[in-house]
Every structure is written in structure tokens, then in C-alpha cells.
């Protein structure tokens, strides 16, 4: 489920080495960190656990966990916080991932439904939705190259509106809503679709569009005036928006969420550097590589984060696939290391599946 900084075998060994008491105390410290971001002391832990454990006993366990590299003291207080390695161990070995409720699934389905929107617009909405629900920055990586087309079809939606359905050779489906003359017959829609399919199949839009525009302008196409208008409307709807692509850029939304817990100038500088990294081509390439290395949700935590190497940030990301189970892109969130992993992991996973279903 994740791209682990600690190998699974070592994770299982470390988790197995913790007795039940150590696990309970460690889990309480991590839960408190996710909840407040503040260090927690032995007396607070004792009250939270409700067990007959003295603060002195808890301090001894905390000292052992600190020696193992799972906890650290941020300053001279008696409180402790989990290290990045500790969070990695917790996520990989102790975290109980929750399940989305039916209401949450329905909400994501409704917000991320295609609904006649273009593929880039769908990704934009999905990113904003993830950002809002997680209180993190949402990010999505769209396919970087324009794909060859296999089929084009016009479908009547109602008076004055039609849906242009494009299917690429690798199975990605994209829809565009266009305005058409009121009362356009079905035969004209079919003819327009057949005309475009015959000339676009096997080519990208950029490869075929110029020739099509020239053919129409020279009246070389054997089409009546109405069908010509439909073809022109279909071509116009794709201008500046390559099929199966968001222009090759990484969409990031909700960056302001990363600034909510900023309490020091060095934290602000770290977030600024993160924003800069998200704009680079190298980062996008590494995101693609990360999603291809494993199946399902992958998790990168803190300073051991092999993707960014910036302390204080975590990323939860999942690939989305087309109907042929080919990875098309990736979607996820970036937030502080104390994000609610149990809630966000299934949220990212489900959103990736919704996008996969929407693109076909």
C-alpha cells in the first residue's frame, strides 16, 4: 500500500519487538500528534490510556521508544513526538485504516462525476474536492502526452446541445459539451461523427486538426452546411485542450491549507520550497515513477521522503487507471506529517477509482 522507507521485513520485526504496553503508548503518542501537533507527556498519556500505569513506567517506555528512533523530545519538556521513522512504522505496521461511509462515497461520486465535463475539468474538480475534504493541498498528474484517437461520436443532449465523445486508442474516454443548431437531426450527428472518426483515427488531434480545417475551408469535404457546422464546433471545442491531457502540467489546489499550522519562519520557508518543487518537470517525472513502482496508495513521509526530501511534509498518492488497467495518471494530497492517515488513505484511494471509472 505504500512506497516504504523501511522495508516490510524490518517493519514487521520492529513492530513485533514492541510489547502490547509499548504499542499502546506509542499509538497514543501518534494519535495525540495527529490531533494537536503538540508533544505529549507521561501524565497525559496515563490519563488517556486509563490503565493502571504510573507516569514513571510510561516514561521508561518512552525512553525505550526514543532510543529505538521512534520518538524524540522537541525541547526540554518531558513531552515526546513521533519521528518520521516512527510515523513510517506506525503507518506500515500499526495503523488501522478506516473505511469511507456510504455518505462520503456518494459525496465523492457526485463531486467527481464527469457530467459532460472535459477530462482536465474533471481532474480539476477532483483535486479541489480532495483538498477541501482532507484540509491538505490536493494534486493530480494528468497524462502528459496527447493520445491517438480511435473513435469520435456526437450524442444529442437536448435542444441546442450535444455531447462529443472521444475515445483514445488506450481506452481513455473524454466528453465535451457543444452548442448545436436547434432541431439538428440525428443523421447529421452520425455523419459528423463518422467524418471525424475516419480522419482522426490513429492520429492525435494536433496531427489531424490542421488538415481538417484546411479541407473544410477549401470546401473539399462532401458535407452539407449543417454537418460542416457540427464538425467545426467539435474541432473548436478541443482548441487549446489536448485530449487526455491537462497540458502536461501538475494541477495543485489548496496550497493555503499547508500554511494553516505555520508557526515559524523556517516552516514557511519549507513550504515555499515545496511549492517551487511542485512546479518542476523533474518532480512530475518522479511522481510518475512513484506511481508505477507499486500498486494502490503510496505514502511518503517527512525527511525520509524519497520524492521531495523536505522534512515536515507527507504525501499520500494513488494512480488512476483506464478500463484496460493502464496507469493514466495519479492523484493525492500533500500535507503536514501529522495528517489523519486513517481517513485520508481511503479517501485518496476511492477518488482515484472514481476518476478511473469516469474516464472509461
mmCIF file of C-alpha atoms in Angstrom:
data_model
loop_
_atom_site.group_PDB
_atom_site.id
_atom_site.type_symbol
_atom_site.label_atom_id
_atom_site.label_comp_id
_atom_site.label_asym_id
_atom_site.label_seq_id
_atom_site.Cartn_x
_atom_site.Cartn_y
_atom_site.Cartn_z
ATOM 1 C CA UNK A 1 0.000 0.000 0.000
ATOM 2 C CA UNK A 2 2.968 2.343 0.219
ATOM 3 C CA UNK A 3 6.412 3.069 -1.060
ATOM 4 C CA UNK A 4 8.170 2.205 2.164
ATOM 5 C CA UNK A 5 11.252 3.897 3.524
ATOM 6 C CA UNK A 6 11.523 0.949 5.945
ATOM 7 C CA UNK A 7 11.431 -2.482 4.225
ATOM 8 C CA UNK A 8 8.408 -4.605 5.137
ATOM 9 C CA UNK A 9 10.524 -7.299 6.804
ATOM 10 C CA UNK A 10 12.199 -4.742 9.047
ATOM 11 C CA UNK A 11 8.872 -3.082 9.795
ATOM 12 C CA UNK A 12 7.391 -6.399 10.918
ATOM 13 C CA UNK A 13 10.478 -7.042 13.046
ATOM 14 C CA UNK A 14 10.258 -3.644 14.731
ATOM 15 C CA UNK A 15 6.521 -3.932 15.332
ATOM 16 C CA UNK A 16 6.973 -7.465 16.670
ATOM 17 C CA UNK A 17 9.611 -6.230 19.093
ATOM 18 C CA UNK A 18 7.116 -3.878 20.758
ATOM 19 C CA UNK A 19 5.084 -5.444 23.524
ATOM 20 C CA UNK A 20 1.424 -4.561 23.978
ATOM 21 C CA UNK A 21 2.187 -1.838 26.513
ATOM 22 C CA UNK A 22 4.728 -0.180 24.207
ATOM 23 C CA UNK A 23 2.319 -0.331 21.281
ATOM 24 C CA UNK A 24 -0.485 1.283 23.292
ATOM 25 C CA UNK A 25 1.768 4.092 24.469
ATOM 26 C CA UNK A 26 3.283 4.637 21.040
ATOM 27 C CA UNK A 27 -0.149 4.667 19.393
ATOM 28 C CA UNK A 28 -1.397 7.190 21.972
ATOM 29 C CA UNK A 29 1.530 9.499 21.241
ATOM 30 C CA UNK A 30 0.943 9.323 17.480
ATOM 31 C CA UNK A 31 -2.809 9.883 17.896
ATOM 32 C CA UNK A 32 -2.138 12.933 20.041
ATOM 33 C CA UNK A 33 0.349 14.265 17.484
ATOM 34 C CA UNK A 34 -2.169 13.886 14.644
ATOM 35 C CA UNK A 35 -4.802 15.594 16.781
ATOM 36 C CA UNK A 36 -2.814 18.546 18.175
ATOM 37 C CA UNK A 37 0.701 18.584 16.745
ATOM 38 C CA UNK A 38 1.997 19.101 20.279
ATOM 39 C CA UNK A 39 4.298 16.861 22.352
ATOM 40 C CA UNK A 40 2.568 14.701 24.924
ATOM 41 C CA UNK A 41 3.863 13.831 28.398
ATOM 42 C CA UNK A 42 3.597 10.737 30.564
ATOM 43 C CA UNK A 43 0.809 12.047 32.819
ATOM 44 C CA UNK A 44 -1.411 12.896 29.842
ATOM 45 C CA UNK A 45 -0.709 9.501 28.316
ATOM 46 C CA UNK A 46 -1.660 7.827 31.607
ATOM 47 C CA UNK A 47 -4.990 9.659 31.652
ATOM 48 C CA UNK A 48 -5.710 8.874 28.009
ATOM 49 C CA UNK A 49 -4.956 5.178 28.359
ATOM 50 C CA UNK A 50 -6.996 4.807 31.525
ATOM 51 C CA UNK A 51 -4.735 1.951 32.604
ATOM 52 C CA UNK A 52 -3.086 1.353 35.922
ATOM 53 C CA UNK A 53 0.290 2.594 34.692
ATOM 54 C CA UNK A 54 2.325 5.109 36.616
ATOM 55 C CA UNK A 55 3.880 8.090 34.810
ATOM 56 C CA UNK A 56 7.300 6.678 35.761
ATOM 57 C CA UNK A 57 6.525 3.396 33.963
ATOM 58 C CA UNK A 58 5.318 5.288 30.913
ATOM 59 C CA UNK A 59 8.462 7.446 30.914
ATOM 60 C CA UNK A 60 10.603 4.304 30.863
ATOM 61 C CA UNK A 61 8.710 3.002 27.837
ATOM 62 C CA UNK A 62 9.012 6.397 26.138
ATOM 63 C CA UNK A 63 12.764 6.335 26.737
ATOM 64 C CA UNK A 64 12.992 2.904 25.090
ATOM 65 C CA UNK A 65 10.954 4.136 22.102
ATOM 66 C CA UNK A 66 13.186 7.184 21.830
ATOM 67 C CA UNK A 67 16.303 5.015 21.890
ATOM 68 C CA UNK A 68 14.794 2.952 19.073
ATOM 69 C CA UNK A 69 14.461 6.143 16.994
ATOM 70 C CA UNK A 70 10.671 6.226 17.088
ATOM 71 C CA UNK A 71 10.229 9.260 19.365
ATOM 72 C CA UNK A 72 12.085 12.483 20.080
ATOM 73 C CA UNK A 73 11.884 15.382 22.523
ATOM 74 C CA UNK A 74 11.429 18.667 20.610
ATOM 75 C CA UNK A 75 12.748 20.727 23.544
ATOM 76 C CA UNK A 76 13.459 20.453 27.236
ATOM 77 C CA UNK A 77 9.929 19.446 28.196
ATOM 78 C CA UNK A 78 9.037 15.898 29.157
ATOM 79 C CA UNK A 79 6.760 15.561 26.136
ATOM 80 C CA UNK A 80 7.572 13.445 23.095
ATOM 81 C CA UNK A 81 6.675 13.458 19.406
ATOM 82 C CA UNK A 82 6.990 10.666 16.819
ATOM 83 C CA UNK A 83 9.952 10.864 14.468
ATOM 84 C CA UNK A 84 9.436 10.470 10.729
ATOM 85 C CA UNK A 85 10.698 6.892 11.104
ATOM 86 C CA UNK A 86 8.202 6.410 13.915
ATOM 87 C CA UNK A 87 5.345 7.635 11.723
ATOM 88 C CA UNK A 88 6.550 5.330 8.943
ATOM 89 C CA UNK A 89 6.460 2.381 11.351
ATOM 90 C CA UNK A 90 3.039 3.391 12.633
ATOM 91 C CA UNK A 91 1.530 3.722 9.150
ATOM 92 C CA UNK A 92 3.046 0.479 7.880
ATOM 93 C CA UNK A 93 2.548 -1.702 10.944
ATOM 94 C CA UNK A 94 0.030 -0.284 13.415
ATOM 95 C CA UNK A 95 -2.395 1.963 11.566
ATOM 96 C CA UNK A 96 -5.978 0.771 11.300
ATOM 97 C CA UNK A 97 -7.182 2.326 8.054
ATOM 98 C CA UNK A 98 -10.805 3.393 8.230
ATOM 99 C CA UNK A 99 -13.456 2.916 5.594
ATOM 100 C CA UNK A 100 -15.383 5.693 3.922
ATOM 101 C CA UNK A 101 -19.041 5.819 4.847
ATOM 102 C CA UNK A 102 -21.676 5.477 2.130
ATOM 103 C CA UNK A 103 -22.396 9.185 2.505
ATOM 104 C CA UNK A 104 -18.713 10.032 1.938
ATOM 105 C CA UNK A 105 -18.526 7.745 -1.110
ATOM 106 C CA UNK A 106 -21.705 9.230 -2.562
ATOM 107 C CA UNK A 107 -20.324 12.713 -1.948
ATOM 108 C CA UNK A 108 -17.108 11.910 -3.815
ATOM 109 C CA UNK A 109 -19.072 10.230 -6.616
ATOM 110 C CA UNK A 110 -21.239 13.330 -7.057
ATOM 111 C CA UNK A 111 -18.400 15.843 -6.893
ATOM 112 C CA UNK A 112 -16.064 13.927 -9.196
ATOM 113 C CA UNK A 113 -18.613 12.725 -11.739
ATOM 114 C CA UNK A 114 -17.757 13.515 -15.345
ATOM 115 C CA UNK A 115 -21.123 15.137 -16.052
ATOM 116 C CA UNK A 116 -20.191 16.223 -19.576
ATOM 117 C CA UNK A 117 -17.022 17.988 -18.386
ATOM 118 C CA UNK A 118 -13.710 17.693 -20.189
ATOM 119 C CA UNK A 119 -11.076 15.430 -18.713
ATOM 120 C CA UNK A 120 -8.958 18.357 -17.418
ATOM 121 C CA UNK A 121 -12.066 19.874 -15.803
ATOM 122 C CA UNK A 122 -12.819 16.535 -14.133
ATOM 123 C CA UNK A 123 -9.292 16.376 -12.717
ATOM 124 C CA UNK A 124 -9.525 19.978 -11.534
ATOM 125 C CA UNK A 125 -12.754 19.239 -9.650
ATOM 126 C CA UNK A 126 -11.376 16.030 -8.136
ATOM 127 C CA UNK A 127 -8.262 17.870 -6.921
ATOM 128 C CA UNK A 128 -10.281 20.658 -5.331
ATOM 129 C CA UNK A 129 -12.582 18.118 -3.692
ATOM 130 C CA UNK A 130 -9.696 16.145 -2.173
ATOM 131 C CA UNK A 131 -8.110 19.349 -0.926
ATOM 132 C CA UNK A 132 -11.312 20.504 0.722
ATOM 133 C CA UNK A 133 -12.118 17.186 2.386
ATOM 134 C CA UNK A 134 -8.578 16.483 3.598
ATOM 135 C CA UNK A 135 -7.608 20.080 4.525
ATOM 136 C CA UNK A 136 -4.367 19.458 2.620
ATOM 137 C CA UNK A 137 -3.076 20.532 -0.771
ATOM 138 C CA UNK A 138 -4.590 18.350 -3.472
ATOM 139 C CA UNK A 139 -2.550 17.360 -6.505
ATOM 140 C CA UNK A 140 -3.197 15.436 -9.676
ATOM 141 C CA UNK A 141 -0.921 14.405 -12.510
ATOM 142 C CA UNK A 142 -2.683 14.126 -15.866
ATOM 143 C CA UNK A 143 -1.376 12.165 -18.833
ATOM 144 C CA UNK A 144 1.490 14.160 -20.270
ATOM 145 C CA UNK A 145 1.117 13.300 -23.927
ATOM 146 C CA UNK A 146 -1.813 13.647 -26.299
ATOM 147 C CA UNK A 147 -3.164 10.246 -27.221
ATOM 148 C CA UNK A 148 -4.134 8.874 -30.604
ATOM 149 C CA UNK A 149 -7.867 8.720 -31.221
ATOM 150 C CA UNK A 150 -9.918 5.637 -32.005
ATOM 151 C CA UNK A 151 -13.499 6.899 -32.207
ATOM 152 C CA UNK A 152 -15.488 10.161 -32.256
ATOM 153 C CA UNK A 153 -19.235 10.347 -31.725
ATOM 154 C CA UNK A 154 -21.866 13.091 -31.378
ATOM 155 C CA UNK A 155 -24.780 12.474 -28.984
ATOM 156 C CA UNK A 156 -27.832 14.745 -28.743
ATOM 157 C CA UNK A 157 -28.412 16.124 -25.224
ATOM 158 C CA UNK A 158 -31.399 18.343 -25.831
ATOM 159 C CA UNK A 159 -32.381 21.475 -27.751
ATOM 160 C CA UNK A 160 -29.241 23.265 -28.866
ATOM 161 C CA UNK A 161 -26.746 20.978 -27.081
ATOM 162 C CA UNK A 162 -24.775 17.855 -27.992
ATOM 163 C CA UNK A 163 -22.076 15.730 -26.403
ATOM 164 C CA UNK A 164 -18.898 14.946 -28.311
ATOM 165 C CA UNK A 165 -17.462 11.624 -27.127
ATOM 166 C CA UNK A 166 -13.820 10.891 -27.902
ATOM 167 C CA UNK A 167 -12.197 7.513 -27.277
ATOM 168 C CA UNK A 168 -8.409 7.161 -27.463
ATOM 169 C CA UNK A 169 -6.591 4.036 -28.580
ATOM 170 C CA UNK A 170 -5.613 3.208 -24.989
ATOM 171 C CA UNK A 171 -9.212 3.365 -23.773
ATOM 172 C CA UNK A 172 -9.407 6.857 -22.252
ATOM 173 C CA UNK A 173 -12.816 8.479 -22.820
ATOM 174 C CA UNK A 174 -13.380 12.225 -22.839
ATOM 175 C CA UNK A 175 -16.602 14.174 -23.276
ATOM 176 C CA UNK A 176 -17.129 17.760 -24.464
ATOM 177 C CA UNK A 177 -20.483 19.586 -24.492
ATOM 178 C CA UNK A 178 -21.030 21.827 -27.536
ATOM 179 C CA UNK A 179 -23.797 24.105 -28.797
ATOM 180 C CA UNK A 180 -25.554 22.948 -31.963
ATOM 181 C CA UNK A 181 -28.407 24.347 -34.084
ATOM 182 C CA UNK A 182 -31.807 23.666 -32.539
ATOM 183 C CA UNK A 183 -33.542 20.737 -34.210
ATOM 184 C CA UNK A 184 -30.402 19.186 -35.665
ATOM 185 C CA UNK A 185 -31.334 15.710 -36.956
ATOM 186 C CA UNK A 186 -29.693 12.549 -35.670
ATOM 187 C CA UNK A 187 -28.433 11.787 -39.167
ATOM 188 C CA UNK A 188 -26.292 14.944 -39.153
ATOM 189 C CA UNK A 189 -24.773 13.963 -35.788
ATOM 190 C CA UNK A 190 -23.950 10.494 -37.098
ATOM 191 C CA UNK A 191 -22.425 11.871 -40.308
ATOM 192 C CA UNK A 192 -20.287 14.381 -38.389
ATOM 193 C CA UNK A 193 -19.013 11.643 -36.069
ATOM 194 C CA UNK A 194 -18.210 9.301 -38.933
ATOM 195 C CA UNK A 195 -16.436 12.088 -40.837
ATOM 196 C CA UNK A 196 -14.168 12.912 -37.895
ATOM 197 C CA UNK A 197 -13.531 9.280 -36.940
ATOM 198 C CA UNK A 198 -12.423 8.443 -40.468
ATOM 199 C CA UNK A 199 -9.871 11.265 -40.461
ATOM 200 C CA UNK A 200 -8.711 11.270 -36.846
ATOM 201 C CA UNK A 201 -8.408 7.569 -36.061
ATOM 202 C CA UNK A 202 -4.798 6.696 -35.308
ATOM 203 C CA UNK A 203 -3.769 10.359 -35.128
ATOM 204 C CA UNK A 204 -3.732 12.914 -32.357
ATOM 205 C CA UNK A 205 -5.866 15.998 -32.753
ATOM 206 C CA UNK A 206 -2.805 18.164 -33.352
ATOM 207 C CA UNK A 207 -1.724 15.849 -36.167
ATOM 208 C CA UNK A 208 -5.092 15.862 -37.924
ATOM 209 C CA UNK A 209 -6.703 19.175 -36.975
ATOM 210 C CA UNK A 210 -4.803 21.426 -39.392
ATOM 211 C CA UNK A 211 -5.600 19.209 -42.362
ATOM 212 C CA UNK A 212 -9.263 19.050 -41.375
ATOM 213 C CA UNK A 213 -9.576 22.801 -41.030
ATOM 214 C CA UNK A 214 -7.928 23.258 -44.444
ATOM 215 C CA UNK A 215 -10.224 20.667 -46.026
ATOM 216 C CA UNK A 216 -13.320 22.352 -44.651
ATOM 217 C CA UNK A 217 -12.122 25.813 -45.681
ATOM 218 C CA UNK A 218 -11.480 24.622 -49.237
ATOM 219 C CA UNK A 219 -14.935 23.012 -49.403
ATOM 220 C CA UNK A 220 -13.286 19.695 -50.221
ATOM 221 C CA UNK A 221 -15.386 17.810 -47.671
ATOM 222 C CA UNK A 222 -18.554 16.305 -49.075
ATOM 223 C CA UNK A 223 -20.729 17.593 -46.233
ATOM 224 C CA UNK A 224 -23.854 19.696 -46.163
ATOM 225 C CA UNK A 225 -23.824 23.053 -44.380
ATOM 226 C CA UNK A 226 -25.325 21.737 -41.126
ATOM 227 C CA UNK A 227 -22.906 18.820 -40.785
ATOM 228 C CA UNK A 228 -19.988 21.134 -41.563
ATOM 229 C CA UNK A 229 -21.050 23.376 -38.665
ATOM 230 C CA UNK A 230 -21.153 20.347 -36.351
ATOM 231 C CA UNK A 231 -17.654 19.282 -37.362
ATOM 232 C CA UNK A 232 -16.340 22.825 -36.880
ATOM 233 C CA UNK A 233 -17.996 23.032 -33.448
ATOM 234 C CA UNK A 234 -16.372 19.741 -32.463
ATOM 235 C CA UNK A 235 -12.940 20.957 -33.567
ATOM 236 C CA UNK A 236 -13.412 24.279 -31.767
ATOM 237 C CA UNK A 237 -14.272 22.527 -28.505
ATOM 238 C CA UNK A 238 -10.832 20.882 -28.499
ATOM 239 C CA UNK A 239 -8.816 24.013 -29.202
ATOM 240 C CA UNK A 240 -6.088 24.525 -26.619
ATOM 241 C CA UNK A 241 -7.058 21.420 -24.623
ATOM 242 C CA UNK A 242 -5.368 18.245 -25.906
ATOM 243 C CA UNK A 243 -7.399 15.094 -25.430
ATOM 244 C CA UNK A 244 -6.285 13.038 -22.440
ATOM 245 C CA UNK A 245 -4.081 15.833 -21.156
ATOM 246 C CA UNK A 246 -4.121 18.913 -18.949
ATOM 247 C CA UNK A 247 -1.321 20.463 -20.973
ATOM 248 C CA UNK A 248 1.294 18.317 -19.277
ATOM 249 C CA UNK A 249 1.161 20.257 -16.030
ATOM 250 C CA UNK A 250 0.720 19.167 -12.453
ATOM 251 C CA UNK A 251 -2.521 20.530 -11.009
ATOM 252 C CA UNK A 252 -2.134 21.619 -7.374
ATOM 253 C CA UNK A 253 -5.007 23.154 -5.412
ATOM 254 C CA UNK A 254 -5.496 24.160 -1.788
ATOM 255 C CA UNK A 255 -1.904 25.228 -1.136
ATOM 256 C CA UNK A 256 -3.195 27.634 1.513
ATOM 257 C CA UNK A 257 -4.089 24.621 3.667
ATOM 258 C CA UNK A 258 -0.361 23.985 4.130
ATOM 259 C CA UNK A 259 0.041 27.409 5.716
ATOM 260 C CA UNK A 260 -2.551 26.940 8.471
ATOM 261 C CA UNK A 261 -0.162 25.422 11.019
ATOM 262 C CA UNK A 262 2.853 27.591 10.205
ATOM 263 C CA UNK A 263 4.378 28.830 13.459
ATOM 264 C CA UNK A 264 7.976 29.626 12.492
ATOM 265 C CA UNK A 265 9.808 31.274 9.600
ATOM 266 C CA UNK A 266 11.705 28.068 8.824
ATOM 267 C CA UNK A 267 8.369 26.282 8.385
ATOM 268 C CA UNK A 268 7.211 28.967 5.958
ATOM 269 C CA UNK A 269 10.461 28.636 4.011
ATOM 270 C CA UNK A 270 9.999 24.858 3.837
ATOM 271 C CA UNK A 271 6.504 25.216 2.388
ATOM 272 C CA UNK A 272 7.701 27.784 -0.140
ATOM 273 C CA UNK A 273 10.418 25.381 -1.307
ATOM 274 C CA UNK A 274 7.804 22.655 -1.601
ATOM 275 C CA UNK A 275 5.677 24.876 -3.851
ATOM 276 C CA UNK A 276 8.711 25.520 -6.048
ATOM 277 C CA UNK A 277 9.425 21.794 -6.353
ATOM 278 C CA UNK A 278 5.858 21.074 -7.382
ATOM 279 C CA UNK A 279 6.323 23.306 -10.420
ATOM 280 C CA UNK A 280 9.352 21.478 -11.810
ATOM 281 C CA UNK A 281 9.365 18.932 -14.609
ATOM 282 C CA UNK A 282 11.669 16.688 -12.574
ATOM 283 C CA UNK A 283 9.067 16.451 -9.812
ATOM 284 C CA UNK A 284 6.388 15.380 -12.270
ATOM 285 C CA UNK A 285 8.656 12.677 -13.679
ATOM 286 C CA UNK A 286 9.378 11.365 -10.199
ATOM 287 C CA UNK A 287 5.652 11.348 -9.426
ATOM 288 C CA UNK A 288 5.057 9.191 -12.500
ATOM 289 C CA UNK A 289 7.867 6.839 -11.490
ATOM 290 C CA UNK A 290 6.481 6.593 -7.960
ATOM 291 C CA UNK A 291 3.015 5.568 -9.125
ATOM 292 C CA UNK A 292 4.429 2.947 -11.482
ATOM 293 C CA UNK A 293 6.581 1.305 -8.818
ATOM 294 C CA UNK A 294 3.737 -0.041 -6.746
ATOM 295 C CA UNK A 295 0.043 -0.800 -6.743
ATOM 296 C CA UNK A 296 -2.582 1.226 -4.940
ATOM 297 C CA UNK A 297 -1.984 4.021 -2.463
ATOM 298 C CA UNK A 298 1.602 5.035 -1.793
ATOM 299 C CA UNK A 299 2.762 7.077 1.181
ATOM 300 C CA UNK A 300 5.802 9.297 1.548
ATOM 301 C CA UNK A 301 6.621 10.698 4.993
ATOM 302 C CA UNK A 302 8.796 13.562 6.157
ATOM 303 C CA UNK A 303 12.558 13.876 5.863
ATOM 304 C CA UNK A 304 12.883 10.265 4.669
ATOM 305 C CA UNK A 305 10.553 11.155 1.804
ATOM 306 C CA UNK A 306 12.341 9.814 -1.254
ATOM 307 C CA UNK A 307 10.372 12.161 -3.517
ATOM 308 C CA UNK A 308 10.895 15.599 -2.035
ATOM 309 C CA UNK A 309 13.263 15.154 0.905
ATOM 310 C CA UNK A 310 11.646 18.009 2.788
ATOM 311 C CA UNK A 311 11.049 17.491 6.499
ATOM 312 C CA UNK A 312 7.585 18.197 7.807
ATOM 313 C CA UNK A 313 5.532 17.093 4.801
ATOM 314 C CA UNK A 314 3.843 13.861 3.821
ATOM 315 C CA UNK A 315 2.247 12.808 0.561
ATOM 316 C CA UNK A 316 -0.489 10.216 0.019
ATOM 317 C CA UNK A 317 -0.954 9.422 -3.665
ATOM 318 C CA UNK A 318 -2.652 6.753 -5.793
ATOM 319 C CA UNK A 319 -2.581 6.010 -9.525
ATOM 320 C CA UNK A 320 -5.783 6.048 -11.541
ATOM 321 C CA UNK A 321 -6.260 3.641 -14.429
ATOM 322 C CA UNK A 322 -8.323 3.333 -17.568
ATOM 323 C CA UNK A 323 -10.604 0.403 -18.390
ATOM 324 C CA UNK A 324 -7.610 -1.591 -19.642
ATOM 325 C CA UNK A 325 -5.942 -1.229 -16.227
ATOM 326 C CA UNK A 326 -3.223 1.008 -17.628
ATOM 327 C CA UNK A 327 -1.951 3.732 -15.295
ATOM 328 C CA UNK A 328 -3.050 7.037 -16.789
ATOM 329 C CA UNK A 329 -2.083 9.455 -14.017
ATOM 330 C CA UNK A 330 -2.035 9.944 -10.253
ATOM 331 C CA UNK A 331 -3.977 11.891 -7.638
ATOM 332 C CA UNK A 332 -3.281 12.581 -3.985
ATOM 333 C CA UNK A 333 -2.640 15.117 -1.259
ATOM 334 C CA UNK A 334 0.331 16.772 0.417
ATOM 335 C CA UNK A 335 0.106 17.930 3.999
ATOM 336 C CA UNK A 336 1.984 18.079 7.287
ATOM 337 C CA UNK A 337 3.327 14.793 8.628
ATOM 338 C CA UNK A 338 0.523 14.777 11.177
ATOM 339 C CA UNK A 339 -2.249 14.337 8.617
ATOM 340 C CA UNK A 340 -5.016 11.915 9.512
ATOM 341 C CA UNK A 341 -3.658 8.919 7.594
ATOM 342 C CA UNK A 342 -6.509 6.608 8.617
ATOM 343 C CA UNK A 343 -9.046 8.920 6.976
ATOM 344 C CA UNK A 344 -7.036 10.282 4.044
ATOM 345 C CA UNK A 345 -5.648 6.981 2.703
ATOM 346 C CA UNK A 346 -9.090 5.506 1.826
ATOM 347 C CA UNK A 347 -10.234 8.922 0.574
ATOM 348 C CA UNK A 348 -7.368 9.150 -1.932
ATOM 349 C CA UNK A 349 -7.803 5.516 -2.928
ATOM 350 C CA UNK A 350 -11.529 5.917 -3.613
ATOM 351 C CA UNK A 351 -11.088 9.182 -5.532
ATOM 352 C CA UNK A 352 -8.542 7.512 -7.821
ATOM 353 C CA UNK A 353 -11.056 4.739 -8.520
ATOM 354 C CA UNK A 354 -13.838 7.292 -9.238
ATOM 355 C CA UNK A 355 -11.620 9.009 -11.812
ATOM 356 C CA UNK A 356 -10.762 5.652 -13.366
ATOM 357 C CA UNK A 357 -14.450 4.826 -13.753
ATOM 358 C CA UNK A 358 -15.198 8.264 -15.199
ATOM 359 C CA UNK A 359 -12.585 8.108 -17.958
ATOM 360 C CA UNK A 360 -13.561 4.569 -19.002
#
